[in-house]
Amino acid sequence: MRAPGHGDSIAEVIANTVAGRITYMMSPIEFALAGIRAGKLVALGVTTKKRSSLLPEVPTIAEAGVAGYDFPIWYGVWVAAGTPDAVVDKLAKDIASVLATPELRDWSAKHGADPMSLTQPEFASFVVSESERAARIMKSAGLTPQ
């Protein structure tokens, strides 16, 4: 969901929030961190179950009063429908291997991420579940996806 007229990139949204043209925003911590540390943005809460190692003083949304709130930002790797199973399996194994390396875990921690390594069926189920949950939340709030 985006606010029309307030920017198509996270940099534009941050600039518009700092300038007061947007009341609040949600973004990955990594993108807002410089503004937070410079005192131009105030972090109200993190959307995950546990506090961020990048901003340990910032409460979770649940700690701030919205019980049960857990809405992490996640990324996935996608291929075109019809990609041969052998290619999908090879990619999955290679990605899981990289996610398990100390280098990637360290890099992820420095950027406020907590990698999840799911099998392809687990990830497919996760995507469906998260999409359904987001749709329920948006509907209950009277919001329309854009």
Short mmCIF file of N, CA and C in Angstrom, two decimals:
data_model
loop_
_atom_site.label_atom_id
_atom_site.label_comp_id
_atom_site.label_asym_id
_atom_site.label_seq_id
_atom_site.Cartn_x
_atom_site.Cartn_y
_atom_site.Cartn_z
N MET A 1 0.85 -1.17 0.00
CA MET A 1 0.00 0.00 0.00
C MET A 1 0.89 1.23 0.00
N ARG A 2 0.56 2.21 -0.78
CA ARG A 2 1.33 3.44 -0.81
C ARG A 2 0.40 4.64 -0.77
N ALA A 3 0.95 5.76 -0.39
CA ALA A 3 0.17 7.00 -0.35
C ALA A 3 0.43 7.75 -1.65
N PRO A 4 -0.55 7.80 -2.56
CA PRO A 4 -0.34 8.48 -3.84
C PRO A 4 0.11 9.92 -3.64
N GLY A 5 1.07 10.32 -4.46
CA GLY A 5 1.55 11.70 -4.40
C GLY A 5 2.63 11.95 -3.37
N HIS A 6 3.01 10.92 -2.63
CA HIS A 6 4.01 11.11 -1.58
C HIS A 6 5.32 10.42 -1.89
N GLY A 7 5.48 9.94 -3.12
CA GLY A 7 6.75 9.35 -3.51
C GLY A 7 6.62 7.92 -3.95
N ASP A 8 7.39 7.59 -4.95
CA ASP A 8 7.39 6.23 -5.45
C ASP A 8 8.58 5.44 -4.94
N SER A 9 9.54 6.10 -4.33
CA SER A 9 10.70 5.40 -3.78
C SER A 9 10.73 5.63 -2.27
N ILE A 10 11.42 4.75 -1.57
CA ILE A 10 11.52 4.92 -0.13
C ILE A 10 12.25 6.22 0.21
N ALA A 11 13.22 6.62 -0.62
CA ALA A 11 13.93 7.88 -0.38
C ALA A 11 12.97 9.06 -0.44
N GLU A 12 12.04 9.05 -1.40
CA GLU A 12 11.05 10.13 -1.51
C GLU A 12 10.10 10.12 -0.31
N VAL A 13 9.69 8.94 0.11
CA VAL A 13 8.78 8.84 1.26
C VAL A 13 9.47 9.35 2.52
N ILE A 14 10.73 8.97 2.71
CA ILE A 14 11.47 9.45 3.88
C ILE A 14 11.61 10.98 3.82
N ALA A 15 11.98 11.52 2.67
CA ALA A 15 12.11 12.98 2.53
C ALA A 15 10.79 13.68 2.82
N ASN A 16 9.68 13.12 2.35
CA ASN A 16 8.37 13.73 2.60
C ASN A 16 7.95 13.60 4.06
N THR A 17 8.38 12.54 4.74
CA THR A 17 8.09 12.41 6.17
C THR A 17 8.90 13.42 6.96
N VAL A 18 10.19 13.52 6.66
CA VAL A 18 11.06 14.50 7.33
C VAL A 18 10.52 15.92 7.13
N ALA A 19 10.02 16.21 5.93
CA ALA A 19 9.49 17.55 5.61
C ALA A 19 8.10 17.80 6.19
N GLY A 20 7.48 16.76 6.75
CA GLY A 20 6.16 16.93 7.35
C GLY A 20 5.00 16.79 6.38
N ARG A 21 5.26 16.37 5.16
CA ARG A 21 4.17 16.17 4.19
C ARG A 21 3.47 14.83 4.38
N ILE A 22 4.12 13.92 5.10
CA ILE A 22 3.54 12.63 5.47
C ILE A 22 3.62 12.55 6.99
N THR A 23 2.56 12.10 7.62
CA THR A 23 2.52 12.03 9.08
C THR A 23 3.39 10.91 9.63
N TYR A 24 3.33 9.74 8.99
CA TYR A 24 4.16 8.62 9.43
C TYR A 24 4.41 7.69 8.26
N MET A 25 5.35 6.79 8.44
CA MET A 25 5.68 5.82 7.39
C MET A 25 6.15 4.53 8.05
N MET A 26 6.11 3.48 7.27
CA MET A 26 6.70 2.21 7.70
C MET A 26 7.70 1.83 6.62
N SER A 27 8.87 1.41 7.05
CA SER A 27 9.90 1.00 6.10
C SER A 27 10.86 0.04 6.79
N PRO A 28 11.67 -0.65 6.00
CA PRO A 28 12.74 -1.42 6.63
C PRO A 28 13.63 -0.48 7.45
N ILE A 29 14.07 -0.94 8.60
CA ILE A 29 14.90 -0.11 9.48
C ILE A 29 16.11 0.44 8.74
N GLU A 30 16.73 -0.40 7.93
CA GLU A 30 17.95 0.00 7.24
C GLU A 30 17.77 1.32 6.48
N PHE A 31 16.61 1.51 5.86
CA PHE A 31 16.39 2.72 5.07
C PHE A 31 16.16 3.96 5.93
N ALA A 32 15.57 3.78 7.10
CA ALA A 32 15.25 4.91 7.97
C ALA A 32 16.34 5.20 9.01
N LEU A 33 17.28 4.30 9.15
CA LEU A 33 18.26 4.38 10.23
C LEU A 33 19.05 5.69 10.26
N ALA A 34 19.52 6.15 9.12
CA ALA A 34 20.29 7.41 9.10
C ALA A 34 19.44 8.57 9.59
N GLY A 35 18.19 8.64 9.16
CA GLY A 35 17.29 9.70 9.61
C GLY A 35 16.99 9.62 11.09
N ILE A 36 16.86 8.39 11.60
CA ILE A 36 16.61 8.19 13.03
C ILE A 36 17.82 8.65 13.83
N ARG A 37 18.99 8.20 13.41
CA ARG A 37 20.22 8.56 14.14
C ARG A 37 20.53 10.05 14.05
N ALA A 38 20.09 10.70 12.97
CA ALA A 38 20.31 12.15 12.81
C ALA A 38 19.24 12.97 13.53
N GLY A 39 18.25 12.31 14.13
CA GLY A 39 17.20 13.02 14.83
C GLY A 39 16.14 13.61 13.92
N LYS A 40 16.12 13.21 12.66
CA LYS A 40 15.13 13.72 11.70
C LYS A 40 13.87 12.86 11.68
N LEU A 41 13.99 11.61 12.11
CA LEU A 41 12.86 10.69 12.21
C LEU A 41 12.85 10.12 13.62
N VAL A 42 11.67 9.79 14.11
CA VAL A 42 11.53 9.15 15.42
C VAL A 42 10.98 7.76 15.20
N ALA A 43 11.68 6.75 15.70
CA ALA A 43 11.22 5.37 15.59
C ALA A 43 10.21 5.10 16.70
N LEU A 44 8.99 4.75 16.32
CA LEU A 44 7.94 4.49 17.30
C LEU A 44 7.88 3.02 17.70
N GLY A 45 8.23 2.13 16.79
CA GLY A 45 8.18 0.71 17.10
C GLY A 45 8.66 -0.11 15.93
N VAL A 46 9.07 -1.35 16.22
CA VAL A 46 9.44 -2.29 15.17
C VAL A 46 8.31 -3.30 15.01
N THR A 47 8.15 -3.79 13.79
CA THR A 47 6.97 -4.61 13.47
C THR A 47 7.17 -6.10 13.72
N THR A 48 8.30 -6.47 14.29
CA THR A 48 8.59 -7.88 14.53
C THR A 48 8.31 -8.27 15.98
N LYS A 49 8.37 -9.58 16.26
CA LYS A 49 8.11 -10.09 17.61
C LYS A 49 9.16 -9.64 18.62
N LYS A 50 10.40 -9.48 18.13
CA LYS A 50 11.47 -9.07 19.04
C LYS A 50 12.10 -7.77 18.57
N ARG A 51 12.71 -7.07 19.50
CA ARG A 51 13.36 -5.80 19.18
C ARG A 51 14.51 -6.00 18.19
N SER A 52 14.81 -4.96 17.47
CA SER A 52 15.89 -5.00 16.48
C SER A 52 17.23 -4.77 17.16
N SER A 53 18.23 -5.52 16.73
CA SER A 53 19.58 -5.30 17.25
C SER A 53 20.13 -3.95 16.80
N LEU A 54 19.57 -3.38 15.72
CA LEU A 54 20.02 -2.06 15.25
C LEU A 54 19.47 -0.93 16.11
N LEU A 55 18.28 -1.13 16.67
CA LEU A 55 17.64 -0.11 17.51
C LEU A 55 17.05 -0.78 18.75
N PRO A 56 17.90 -1.33 19.62
CA PRO A 56 17.38 -2.10 20.75
C PRO A 56 16.53 -1.30 21.72
N GLU A 57 16.66 0.02 21.69
CA GLU A 57 15.87 0.87 22.59
C GLU A 57 14.44 1.09 22.09
N VAL A 58 14.17 0.73 20.85
CA VAL A 58 12.84 0.93 20.25
C VAL A 58 11.97 -0.29 20.54
N PRO A 59 10.79 -0.09 21.13
CA PRO A 59 9.93 -1.24 21.46
C PRO A 59 9.34 -1.89 20.22
N THR A 60 8.87 -3.10 20.41
CA THR A 60 8.08 -3.73 19.35
C THR A 60 6.71 -3.07 19.36
N ILE A 61 5.97 -3.21 18.28
CA ILE A 61 4.60 -2.67 18.24
C ILE A 61 3.76 -3.35 19.33
N ALA A 62 4.00 -4.64 19.55
CA ALA A 62 3.27 -5.35 20.61
C ALA A 62 3.58 -4.74 21.98
N GLU A 63 4.85 -4.45 22.24
CA GLU A 63 5.23 -3.82 23.51
C GLU A 63 4.62 -2.43 23.64
N ALA A 64 4.43 -1.76 22.52
CA ALA A 64 3.86 -0.41 22.52
C ALA A 64 2.35 -0.42 22.69
N GLY A 65 1.74 -1.60 22.72
CA GLY A 65 0.32 -1.66 23.03
C GLY A 65 -0.58 -2.39 22.06
N VAL A 66 -0.06 -2.88 20.94
CA VAL A 66 -0.90 -3.63 20.00
C VAL A 66 -0.57 -5.11 20.18
N ALA A 67 -1.28 -5.75 21.09
CA ALA A 67 -1.00 -7.14 21.45
C ALA A 67 -0.99 -8.06 20.24
N GLY A 68 0.02 -8.93 20.20
CA GLY A 68 0.11 -9.93 19.16
C GLY A 68 0.63 -9.44 17.82
N TYR A 69 0.99 -8.17 17.71
CA TYR A 69 1.43 -7.62 16.43
C TYR A 69 2.78 -8.22 16.04
N ASP A 70 2.84 -8.79 14.86
CA ASP A 70 4.08 -9.34 14.30
C ASP A 70 3.94 -9.32 12.80
N PHE A 71 4.61 -8.39 12.16
CA PHE A 71 4.50 -8.26 10.71
C PHE A 71 5.88 -7.94 10.14
N PRO A 72 6.76 -8.95 10.10
CA PRO A 72 8.11 -8.70 9.60
C PRO A 72 8.12 -8.44 8.09
N ILE A 73 9.12 -7.73 7.66
CA ILE A 73 9.35 -7.54 6.22
C ILE A 73 10.13 -8.76 5.76
N TRP A 74 9.72 -9.34 4.65
CA TRP A 74 10.42 -10.51 4.14
C TRP A 74 10.60 -10.41 2.63
N TYR A 75 11.59 -11.13 2.16
CA TYR A 75 11.90 -11.18 0.73
C TYR A 75 11.89 -12.63 0.31
N GLY A 76 11.60 -12.86 -0.96
CA GLY A 76 11.62 -14.21 -1.49
C GLY A 76 12.35 -14.25 -2.81
N VAL A 77 12.69 -15.43 -3.21
CA VAL A 77 13.31 -15.65 -4.51
C VAL A 77 12.27 -16.32 -5.39
N TRP A 78 12.05 -15.77 -6.56
CA TRP A 78 10.98 -16.23 -7.44
C TRP A 78 11.56 -16.64 -8.80
N VAL A 79 10.93 -17.61 -9.42
CA VAL A 79 11.27 -18.00 -10.79
C VAL A 79 9.98 -18.08 -11.59
N ALA A 80 10.11 -18.09 -12.89
CA ALA A 80 8.93 -18.17 -13.76
C ALA A 80 8.24 -19.52 -13.60
N ALA A 81 6.91 -19.50 -13.71
CA ALA A 81 6.15 -20.76 -13.72
C ALA A 81 6.69 -21.63 -14.84
N GLY A 82 6.77 -22.91 -14.57
CA GLY A 82 7.27 -23.83 -15.59
C GLY A 82 8.77 -24.05 -15.54
N THR A 83 9.46 -23.37 -14.62
CA THR A 83 10.90 -23.60 -14.48
C THR A 83 11.10 -25.07 -14.08
N PRO A 84 12.01 -25.77 -14.73
CA PRO A 84 12.21 -27.20 -14.42
C PRO A 84 12.51 -27.43 -12.94
N ASP A 85 11.96 -28.52 -12.40
CA ASP A 85 12.16 -28.86 -11.00
C ASP A 85 13.64 -28.95 -10.63
N ALA A 86 14.46 -29.46 -11.54
CA ALA A 86 15.89 -29.59 -11.26
C ALA A 86 16.53 -28.22 -11.02
N VAL A 87 16.09 -27.22 -11.76
CA VAL A 87 16.61 -25.86 -11.59
C VAL A 87 16.13 -25.28 -10.26
N VAL A 88 14.85 -25.46 -9.96
CA VAL A 88 14.29 -24.98 -8.69
C VAL A 88 15.00 -25.63 -7.52
N ASP A 89 15.21 -26.95 -7.59
CA ASP A 89 15.89 -27.67 -6.51
C ASP A 89 17.32 -27.18 -6.32
N LYS A 90 18.03 -26.98 -7.42
CA LYS A 90 19.42 -26.50 -7.35
C LYS A 90 19.47 -25.10 -6.73
N LEU A 91 18.59 -24.22 -7.18
CA LEU A 91 18.55 -22.87 -6.61
C LEU A 91 18.25 -22.93 -5.12
N ALA A 92 17.27 -23.73 -4.72
CA ALA A 92 16.89 -23.84 -3.32
C ALA A 92 18.06 -24.32 -2.47
N LYS A 93 18.78 -25.33 -2.94
CA LYS A 93 19.92 -25.85 -2.18
C LYS A 93 21.03 -24.81 -2.09
N ASP A 94 21.31 -24.14 -3.20
CA ASP A 94 22.37 -23.12 -3.20
C ASP A 94 22.02 -21.94 -2.30
N ILE A 95 20.77 -21.51 -2.34
CA ILE A 95 20.33 -20.38 -1.50
C ILE A 95 20.40 -20.77 -0.03
N ALA A 96 19.92 -21.97 0.32
CA ALA A 96 19.98 -22.43 1.71
C ALA A 96 21.42 -22.49 2.20
N SER A 97 22.31 -22.91 1.32
CA SER A 97 23.73 -22.99 1.65
C SER A 97 24.29 -21.60 1.96
N VAL A 98 23.96 -20.63 1.13
CA VAL A 98 24.44 -19.25 1.34
C VAL A 98 23.83 -18.66 2.61
N LEU A 99 22.55 -18.91 2.85
CA LEU A 99 21.89 -18.37 4.05
C LEU A 99 22.51 -18.90 5.33
N ALA A 100 23.13 -20.07 5.26
CA ALA A 100 23.72 -20.69 6.45
C ALA A 100 25.13 -20.19 6.74
N THR A 101 25.72 -19.41 5.85
CA THR A 101 27.10 -18.97 6.07
C THR A 101 27.18 -17.87 7.13
N PRO A 102 28.25 -17.90 7.92
CA PRO A 102 28.43 -16.84 8.92
C PRO A 102 28.49 -15.45 8.28
N GLU A 103 29.09 -15.36 7.09
CA GLU A 103 29.22 -14.06 6.43
C GLU A 103 27.84 -13.45 6.14
N LEU A 104 26.93 -14.25 5.61
CA LEU A 104 25.60 -13.72 5.31
C LEU A 104 24.83 -13.43 6.59
N ARG A 105 24.97 -14.29 7.58
CA ARG A 105 24.28 -14.04 8.86
C ARG A 105 24.79 -12.74 9.49
N ASP A 106 26.11 -12.51 9.45
CA ASP A 106 26.67 -11.27 9.99
C ASP A 106 26.19 -10.06 9.20
N TRP A 107 26.23 -10.15 7.87
CA TRP A 107 25.77 -9.05 7.02
C TRP A 107 24.30 -8.76 7.30
N SER A 108 23.50 -9.80 7.40
CA SER A 108 22.06 -9.63 7.66
C SER A 108 21.82 -8.93 8.99
N ALA A 109 22.54 -9.35 10.02
CA ALA A 109 22.38 -8.74 11.34
C ALA A 109 22.73 -7.25 11.30
N LYS A 110 23.77 -6.90 10.55
CA LYS A 110 24.17 -5.49 10.43
C LYS A 110 23.12 -4.66 9.70
N HIS A 111 22.27 -5.31 8.94
CA HIS A 111 21.24 -4.62 8.17
C HIS A 111 19.84 -4.84 8.75
N GLY A 112 19.77 -5.38 9.96
CA GLY A 112 18.49 -5.53 10.63
C GLY A 112 17.64 -6.67 10.12
N ALA A 113 18.24 -7.63 9.45
CA ALA A 113 17.46 -8.74 8.89
C ALA A 113 17.72 -10.02 9.68
N ASP A 114 16.76 -10.91 9.65
CA ASP A 114 16.86 -12.19 10.32
C ASP A 114 16.47 -13.26 9.30
N PRO A 115 17.44 -13.82 8.57
CA PRO A 115 17.11 -14.74 7.48
C PRO A 115 16.32 -15.96 7.93
N MET A 116 15.34 -16.31 7.13
CA MET A 116 14.58 -17.54 7.33
C MET A 116 14.95 -18.46 6.16
N SER A 117 15.24 -19.68 6.45
CA SER A 117 15.54 -20.62 5.38
C SER A 117 14.40 -21.63 5.34
N LEU A 118 13.51 -21.46 4.36
CA LEU A 118 12.35 -22.34 4.22
C LEU A 118 12.50 -23.18 2.97
N THR A 119 11.93 -24.37 3.01
CA THR A 119 11.88 -25.16 1.78
C THR A 119 10.89 -24.49 0.84
N GLN A 120 10.91 -24.89 -0.42
CA GLN A 120 9.99 -24.28 -1.40
C GLN A 120 8.53 -24.48 -0.97
N PRO A 121 8.11 -25.68 -0.55
CA PRO A 121 6.72 -25.82 -0.09
C PRO A 121 6.41 -24.98 1.15
N GLU A 122 7.36 -24.90 2.09
CA GLU A 122 7.15 -24.07 3.28
C GLU A 122 7.01 -22.60 2.90
N PHE A 123 7.85 -22.15 1.97
CA PHE A 123 7.78 -20.76 1.54
C PHE A 123 6.47 -20.47 0.83
N ALA A 124 6.03 -21.38 -0.03
CA ALA A 124 4.76 -21.19 -0.74
C ALA A 124 3.62 -21.07 0.27
N SER A 125 3.61 -21.91 1.28
CA SER A 125 2.58 -21.85 2.32
C SER A 125 2.68 -20.54 3.10
N PHE A 126 3.89 -20.12 3.42
CA PHE A 126 4.12 -18.87 4.14
C PHE A 126 3.59 -17.68 3.35
N VAL A 127 3.86 -17.64 2.04
CA VAL A 127 3.41 -16.54 1.19
C VAL A 127 1.89 -16.47 1.19
N VAL A 128 1.23 -17.61 1.03
CA VAL A 128 -0.24 -17.64 1.03
C VAL A 128 -0.77 -17.15 2.38
N SER A 129 -0.21 -17.66 3.45
CA SER A 129 -0.65 -17.29 4.80
C SER A 129 -0.47 -15.79 5.06
N GLU A 130 0.70 -15.24 4.73
CA GLU A 130 0.96 -13.82 4.94
C GLU A 130 0.07 -12.94 4.06
N SER A 131 -0.16 -13.38 2.83
CA SER A 131 -1.03 -12.62 1.92
C SER A 131 -2.46 -12.58 2.44
N GLU A 132 -2.94 -13.72 2.93
CA GLU A 132 -4.30 -13.77 3.49
C GLU A 132 -4.40 -12.91 4.74
N ARG A 133 -3.38 -12.96 5.57
CA ARG A 133 -3.39 -12.15 6.80
C ARG A 133 -3.39 -10.66 6.46
N ALA A 134 -2.55 -10.25 5.51
CA ALA A 134 -2.50 -8.84 5.11
C ALA A 134 -3.84 -8.40 4.54
N ALA A 135 -4.47 -9.25 3.74
CA ALA A 135 -5.78 -8.92 3.15
C ALA A 135 -6.82 -8.73 4.25
N ARG A 136 -6.81 -9.60 5.27
CA ARG A 136 -7.77 -9.47 6.38
C ARG A 136 -7.56 -8.16 7.13
N ILE A 137 -6.31 -7.83 7.40
CA ILE A 137 -5.99 -6.59 8.13
C ILE A 137 -6.44 -5.38 7.32
N MET A 138 -6.13 -5.37 6.03
CA MET A 138 -6.50 -4.24 5.18
C MET A 138 -8.02 -4.10 5.10
N LYS A 139 -8.70 -5.23 4.95
CA LYS A 139 -10.17 -5.19 4.85
C LYS A 139 -10.77 -4.64 6.15
N SER A 140 -10.26 -5.11 7.29
CA SER A 140 -10.82 -4.65 8.57
C SER A 140 -10.54 -3.17 8.80
N ALA A 141 -9.48 -2.65 8.17
CA ALA A 141 -9.15 -1.23 8.30
C ALA A 141 -9.81 -0.39 7.21
N GLY A 142 -10.54 -1.04 6.30
CA GLY A 142 -11.20 -0.32 5.21
C GLY A 142 -10.24 0.17 4.14
N LEU A 143 -9.09 -0.49 4.00
CA LEU A 143 -8.09 -0.09 3.02
C LEU A 143 -8.20 -0.92 1.75
N THR A 144 -7.83 -0.32 0.64
CA THR A 144 -7.83 -1.00 -0.66
C THR A 144 -6.40 -1.13 -1.14
N PRO A 145 -5.96 -2.35 -1.49
CA PRO A 145 -4.59 -2.50 -2.02
C PRO A 145 -4.40 -1.68 -3.28
N GLN A 146 -3.20 -1.16 -3.47
CA GLN A 146 -2.89 -0.37 -4.66
C GLN A 146 -1.71 -0.96 -5.38
#
